[in-house]
């Protein structure tokens, strides 16, 4: 049987689940009452409080909780998943179904990872390794030269997989970046590229 101490250790390590989703629910409240733009601005604004000093997940096997970033970094990680889903109604269904599925249960990080990967239909192994188990924030490097745009990820773990939308000349383009450079052709050397700050990534535009 699991001792009370070992159970407490697991609960400490999994605290991010409760705290991240609770912090994220603040933006859901704003979305409902004031609209998506206000909600996005709020969750983006909380990044000022993120330190990226320690991973969100505490060490298993010791009485150690993760970083205080589990609140706002956790909320921004979840907000990035919302951007991945890109469907407000589907996202709402996923969150409600998660609450229903795990109602009155003690869940582990793996339970939540598996549930969200399956519900979203996207392998989130690298995504969660990046945001939960490390402190580096993904950097999307965009290099515009003449009528070509080269792009790739930096500061990412193995198997990090996050499709990301940018806007080129008012057209939404879905990129599938990796650590290897990829190239797309632009309409002209004066093409205007816009990024979306709702994703919790850093952008480097050259």
mmCIF file of C-alpha atoms in Angstrom:
data_model
loop_
_atom_site.group_PDB
_atom_site.id
_atom_site.type_symbol
_atom_site.label_atom_id
_atom_site.label_comp_id
_atom_site.label_asym_id
_atom_site.label_seq_id
_atom_site.Cartn_x
_atom_site.Cartn_y
_atom_site.Cartn_z
ATOM 1 C CA UNK A 1 0.000 0.000 0.000
ATOM 2 C CA UNK A 2 1.120 3.527 -0.715
ATOM 3 C CA UNK A 3 2.161 5.356 2.422
ATOM 4 C CA UNK A 4 0.795 8.785 3.279
ATOM 5 C CA UNK A 5 4.270 10.285 2.817
ATOM 6 C CA UNK A 6 4.790 8.826 -0.660
ATOM 7 C CA UNK A 7 1.308 9.959 -1.661
ATOM 8 C CA UNK A 8 2.149 13.468 -0.457
ATOM 9 C CA UNK A 9 5.341 13.418 -2.509
ATOM 10 C CA UNK A 10 3.382 12.557 -5.669
ATOM 11 C CA UNK A 11 0.817 15.253 -4.903
ATOM 12 C CA UNK A 12 3.559 17.865 -4.541
ATOM 13 C CA UNK A 13 5.074 16.907 -7.906
ATOM 14 C CA UNK A 14 1.678 17.071 -9.578
ATOM 15 C CA UNK A 15 0.630 20.392 -8.050
ATOM 16 C CA UNK A 16 1.057 22.093 -11.433
ATOM 17 C CA UNK A 17 -2.156 20.428 -12.645
ATOM 18 C CA UNK A 18 -4.394 22.130 -10.117
ATOM 19 C CA UNK A 19 -2.577 25.443 -10.034
ATOM 20 C CA UNK A 20 -2.051 25.851 -13.796
ATOM 21 C CA UNK A 21 -5.648 25.153 -14.717
ATOM 22 C CA UNK A 22 -6.912 27.339 -11.887
ATOM 23 C CA UNK A 23 -4.759 30.245 -13.100
ATOM 24 C CA UNK A 24 -5.868 29.619 -16.681
ATOM 25 C CA UNK A 25 -9.520 29.716 -15.630
ATOM 26 C CA UNK A 26 -9.075 33.441 -14.935
ATOM 27 C CA UNK A 27 -8.660 34.037 -18.666
ATOM 28 C CA UNK A 28 -11.705 31.867 -19.390
ATOM 29 C CA UNK A 29 -13.714 34.135 -17.093
ATOM 30 C CA UNK A 30 -12.474 37.188 -18.970
ATOM 31 C CA UNK A 31 -13.182 35.544 -22.319
ATOM 32 C CA UNK A 32 -16.789 34.915 -21.318
ATOM 33 C CA UNK A 33 -17.434 38.412 -19.945
ATOM 34 C CA UNK A 34 -15.131 40.649 -22.011
ATOM 35 C CA UNK A 35 -14.168 38.703 -25.139
ATOM 36 C CA UNK A 36 -11.241 36.713 -26.495
ATOM 37 C CA UNK A 37 -8.955 39.695 -27.117
ATOM 38 C CA UNK A 38 -9.150 40.796 -23.484
ATOM 39 C CA UNK A 39 -8.578 37.228 -22.292
ATOM 40 C CA UNK A 40 -5.547 36.811 -24.539
ATOM 41 C CA UNK A 41 -4.061 40.115 -23.380
ATOM 42 C CA UNK A 42 -4.536 39.103 -19.758
ATOM 43 C CA UNK A 43 -2.811 35.725 -19.982
ATOM 44 C CA UNK A 44 0.024 37.217 -22.079
ATOM 45 C CA UNK A 45 0.429 39.972 -19.477
ATOM 46 C CA UNK A 46 1.000 37.428 -16.706
ATOM 47 C CA UNK A 47 4.290 36.412 -18.377
ATOM 48 C CA UNK A 48 5.924 39.315 -16.569
ATOM 49 C CA UNK A 49 5.722 37.189 -13.423
ATOM 50 C CA UNK A 50 7.306 34.067 -14.950
ATOM 51 C CA UNK A 51 10.867 33.421 -13.798
ATOM 52 C CA UNK A 52 11.685 30.141 -15.571
ATOM 53 C CA UNK A 53 13.918 29.298 -12.627
ATOM 54 C CA UNK A 54 12.897 25.677 -12.167
ATOM 55 C CA UNK A 55 10.705 23.155 -13.998
ATOM 56 C CA UNK A 56 6.987 23.201 -13.249
ATOM 57 C CA UNK A 57 7.076 19.579 -12.177
ATOM 58 C CA UNK A 58 8.758 18.960 -8.850
ATOM 59 C CA UNK A 59 11.090 16.045 -8.303
ATOM 60 C CA UNK A 60 9.399 12.717 -7.701
ATOM 61 C CA UNK A 61 10.608 10.746 -4.684
ATOM 62 C CA UNK A 62 11.286 13.821 -2.543
ATOM 63 C CA UNK A 63 9.037 16.263 -0.753
ATOM 64 C CA UNK A 64 9.521 18.916 -3.393
ATOM 65 C CA UNK A 65 7.027 20.960 -5.360
ATOM 66 C CA UNK A 66 7.796 22.570 -8.696
ATOM 67 C CA UNK A 67 8.450 26.215 -9.436
ATOM 68 C CA UNK A 68 5.991 28.957 -8.539
ATOM 69 C CA UNK A 69 5.768 29.356 -12.309
ATOM 70 C CA UNK A 70 3.172 26.575 -12.169
ATOM 71 C CA UNK A 71 0.580 29.352 -12.012
ATOM 72 C CA UNK A 72 1.342 31.690 -14.887
ATOM 73 C CA UNK A 73 3.719 29.606 -16.974
ATOM 74 C CA UNK A 74 1.244 26.777 -16.603
ATOM 75 C CA UNK A 75 -1.595 29.028 -17.733
ATOM 76 C CA UNK A 76 0.403 30.197 -20.753
ATOM 77 C CA UNK A 77 1.248 26.607 -21.648
ATOM 78 C CA UNK A 78 -2.458 25.736 -21.557
ATOM 79 C CA UNK A 79 -3.252 28.857 -23.584
ATOM 80 C CA UNK A 80 -0.754 27.652 -26.203
ATOM 81 C CA UNK A 81 -2.670 24.369 -26.369
ATOM 82 C CA UNK A 82 -5.796 26.393 -27.040
ATOM 83 C CA UNK A 83 -3.989 28.000 -29.974
ATOM 84 C CA UNK A 84 -3.072 24.528 -31.212
ATOM 85 C CA UNK A 85 -6.700 23.377 -31.082
ATOM 86 C CA UNK A 86 -7.802 26.557 -32.880
ATOM 87 C CA UNK A 87 -11.481 25.823 -32.257
ATOM 88 C CA UNK A 88 -13.160 27.553 -29.340
ATOM 89 C CA UNK A 89 -16.054 25.106 -29.069
ATOM 90 C CA UNK A 90 -13.817 22.033 -29.317
ATOM 91 C CA UNK A 91 -11.478 23.485 -26.689
ATOM 92 C CA UNK A 92 -14.403 24.088 -24.326
ATOM 93 C CA UNK A 93 -15.596 20.499 -24.855
ATOM 94 C CA UNK A 94 -12.127 19.139 -24.108
ATOM 95 C CA UNK A 95 -11.865 21.044 -20.812
ATOM 96 C CA UNK A 96 -15.366 20.040 -19.719
ATOM 97 C CA UNK A 97 -14.751 16.420 -20.651
ATOM 98 C CA UNK A 98 -11.480 16.454 -18.707
ATOM 99 C CA UNK A 99 -13.319 17.697 -15.615
ATOM 100 C CA UNK A 100 -15.972 15.018 -16.070
ATOM 101 C CA UNK A 101 -13.457 12.230 -16.710
ATOM 102 C CA UNK A 102 -11.307 12.960 -13.667
ATOM 103 C CA UNK A 103 -14.030 14.193 -11.316
ATOM 104 C CA UNK A 104 -13.129 13.415 -7.685
ATOM 105 C CA UNK A 105 -9.981 11.551 -8.705
ATOM 106 C CA UNK A 106 -6.333 11.980 -7.856
ATOM 107 C CA UNK A 107 -4.657 12.279 -11.240
ATOM 108 C CA UNK A 108 -1.047 12.194 -12.337
ATOM 109 C CA UNK A 109 0.775 14.309 -14.863
ATOM 110 C CA UNK A 110 0.782 11.354 -17.249
ATOM 111 C CA UNK A 111 -3.012 11.043 -16.963
ATOM 112 C CA UNK A 112 -3.415 14.654 -18.082
ATOM 113 C CA UNK A 113 -0.790 14.400 -20.829
ATOM 114 C CA UNK A 114 -2.392 11.277 -22.281
ATOM 115 C CA UNK A 115 -5.903 12.706 -22.058
ATOM 116 C CA UNK A 116 -5.001 15.963 -23.815
ATOM 117 C CA UNK A 117 -2.907 14.258 -26.504
ATOM 118 C CA UNK A 118 -5.784 11.927 -27.306
ATOM 119 C CA UNK A 119 -8.486 14.611 -27.121
ATOM 120 C CA UNK A 120 -6.581 17.120 -29.246
ATOM 121 C CA UNK A 121 -5.358 14.440 -31.650
ATOM 122 C CA UNK A 122 -1.726 15.525 -31.459
ATOM 123 C CA UNK A 123 1.334 13.917 -29.869
ATOM 124 C CA UNK A 124 2.143 16.280 -26.999
ATOM 125 C CA UNK A 125 5.052 14.313 -25.514
ATOM 126 C CA UNK A 126 7.702 16.816 -26.593
ATOM 127 C CA UNK A 127 5.406 19.755 -25.844
ATOM 128 C CA UNK A 128 4.968 18.749 -22.201
ATOM 129 C CA UNK A 129 8.633 17.840 -21.836
ATOM 130 C CA UNK A 130 9.458 21.363 -23.001
ATOM 131 C CA UNK A 131 7.083 23.328 -20.800
ATOM 132 C CA UNK A 132 6.791 21.083 -17.730
ATOM 133 C CA UNK A 133 10.213 19.505 -17.378
ATOM 134 C CA UNK A 134 12.527 22.252 -18.597
ATOM 135 C CA UNK A 135 12.991 25.987 -18.291
ATOM 136 C CA UNK A 136 13.818 26.966 -21.885
ATOM 137 C CA UNK A 137 11.102 28.664 -23.917
ATOM 138 C CA UNK A 138 10.954 27.630 -27.592
ATOM 139 C CA UNK A 139 12.351 30.217 -29.976
ATOM 140 C CA UNK A 140 10.977 30.417 -33.515
ATOM 141 C CA UNK A 141 13.629 31.925 -35.764
ATOM 142 C CA UNK A 142 12.229 33.610 -38.887
ATOM 143 C CA UNK A 143 14.738 34.767 -41.483
ATOM 144 C CA UNK A 144 13.297 36.820 -44.351
ATOM 145 C CA UNK A 145 15.590 37.316 -47.331
ATOM 146 C CA UNK A 146 14.273 38.654 -50.593
ATOM 147 C CA UNK A 147 11.225 36.554 -51.446
ATOM 148 C CA UNK A 148 12.019 33.625 -49.150
ATOM 149 C CA UNK A 149 11.256 32.920 -45.505
ATOM 150 C CA UNK A 150 13.448 30.433 -43.658
ATOM 151 C CA UNK A 151 12.261 29.207 -40.271
ATOM 152 C CA UNK A 152 13.258 26.739 -37.545
ATOM 153 C CA UNK A 153 13.032 26.092 -33.790
ATOM 154 C CA UNK A 154 15.798 26.807 -31.316
ATOM 155 C CA UNK A 155 15.896 26.010 -27.567
ATOM 156 C CA UNK A 156 13.616 22.983 -27.896
ATOM 157 C CA UNK A 157 13.756 19.432 -26.561
ATOM 158 C CA UNK A 158 13.783 16.350 -28.755
ATOM 159 C CA UNK A 159 10.451 15.671 -30.484
ATOM 160 C CA UNK A 160 9.071 19.143 -29.735
ATOM 161 C CA UNK A 161 6.090 19.369 -32.041
ATOM 162 C CA UNK A 162 4.030 22.554 -32.187
ATOM 163 C CA UNK A 163 2.429 23.715 -35.423
ATOM 164 C CA UNK A 164 2.221 27.492 -35.307
ATOM 165 C CA UNK A 165 0.278 30.052 -37.288
ATOM 166 C CA UNK A 166 1.756 33.272 -38.608
ATOM 167 C CA UNK A 167 0.301 35.857 -40.963
ATOM 168 C CA UNK A 168 2.007 36.674 -44.246
ATOM 169 C CA UNK A 169 0.493 39.531 -46.252
ATOM 170 C CA UNK A 170 -2.832 39.142 -44.371
ATOM 171 C CA UNK A 171 -2.984 35.398 -45.085
ATOM 172 C CA UNK A 172 -2.844 32.928 -42.189
ATOM 173 C CA UNK A 173 -0.118 30.350 -42.767
ATOM 174 C CA UNK A 174 0.310 27.216 -40.647
ATOM 175 C CA UNK A 175 3.973 26.349 -40.166
ATOM 176 C CA UNK A 176 5.243 22.949 -39.009
ATOM 177 C CA UNK A 177 8.673 24.010 -37.731
ATOM 178 C CA UNK A 178 11.442 21.657 -36.641
ATOM 179 C CA UNK A 179 15.056 22.232 -35.625
ATOM 180 C CA UNK A 180 15.981 21.878 -39.308
ATOM 181 C CA UNK A 181 15.585 24.945 -41.482
ATOM 182 C CA UNK A 182 12.604 25.015 -43.814
ATOM 183 C CA UNK A 183 11.847 27.526 -46.551
ATOM 184 C CA UNK A 184 8.668 28.945 -48.016
ATOM 185 C CA UNK A 185 8.386 31.344 -50.917
ATOM 186 C CA UNK A 186 6.939 34.803 -50.367
ATOM 187 C CA UNK A 187 4.944 36.875 -52.826
ATOM 188 C CA UNK A 188 7.594 39.565 -52.780
ATOM 189 C CA UNK A 189 10.643 40.760 -50.885
ATOM 190 C CA UNK A 190 8.367 43.334 -49.233
ATOM 191 C CA UNK A 191 6.015 40.736 -47.756
ATOM 192 C CA UNK A 192 4.843 41.600 -44.245
ATOM 193 C CA UNK A 193 5.128 38.866 -41.600
ATOM 194 C CA UNK A 194 3.154 38.986 -38.347
ATOM 195 C CA UNK A 195 3.466 36.610 -35.407
ATOM 196 C CA UNK A 196 0.888 35.735 -32.753
ATOM 197 C CA UNK A 197 1.933 36.433 -29.180
ATOM 198 C CA UNK A 198 -0.750 34.109 -27.787
ATOM 199 C CA UNK A 199 1.666 31.232 -28.332
ATOM 200 C CA UNK A 200 4.088 31.037 -25.417
ATOM 201 C CA UNK A 201 7.168 31.082 -27.596
ATOM 202 C CA UNK A 202 9.877 33.640 -28.299
ATOM 203 C CA UNK A 203 10.243 34.991 -31.816
ATOM 204 C CA UNK A 204 13.473 36.005 -33.462
ATOM 205 C CA UNK A 205 12.854 37.788 -36.747
ATOM 206 C CA UNK A 206 15.803 38.551 -38.973
#
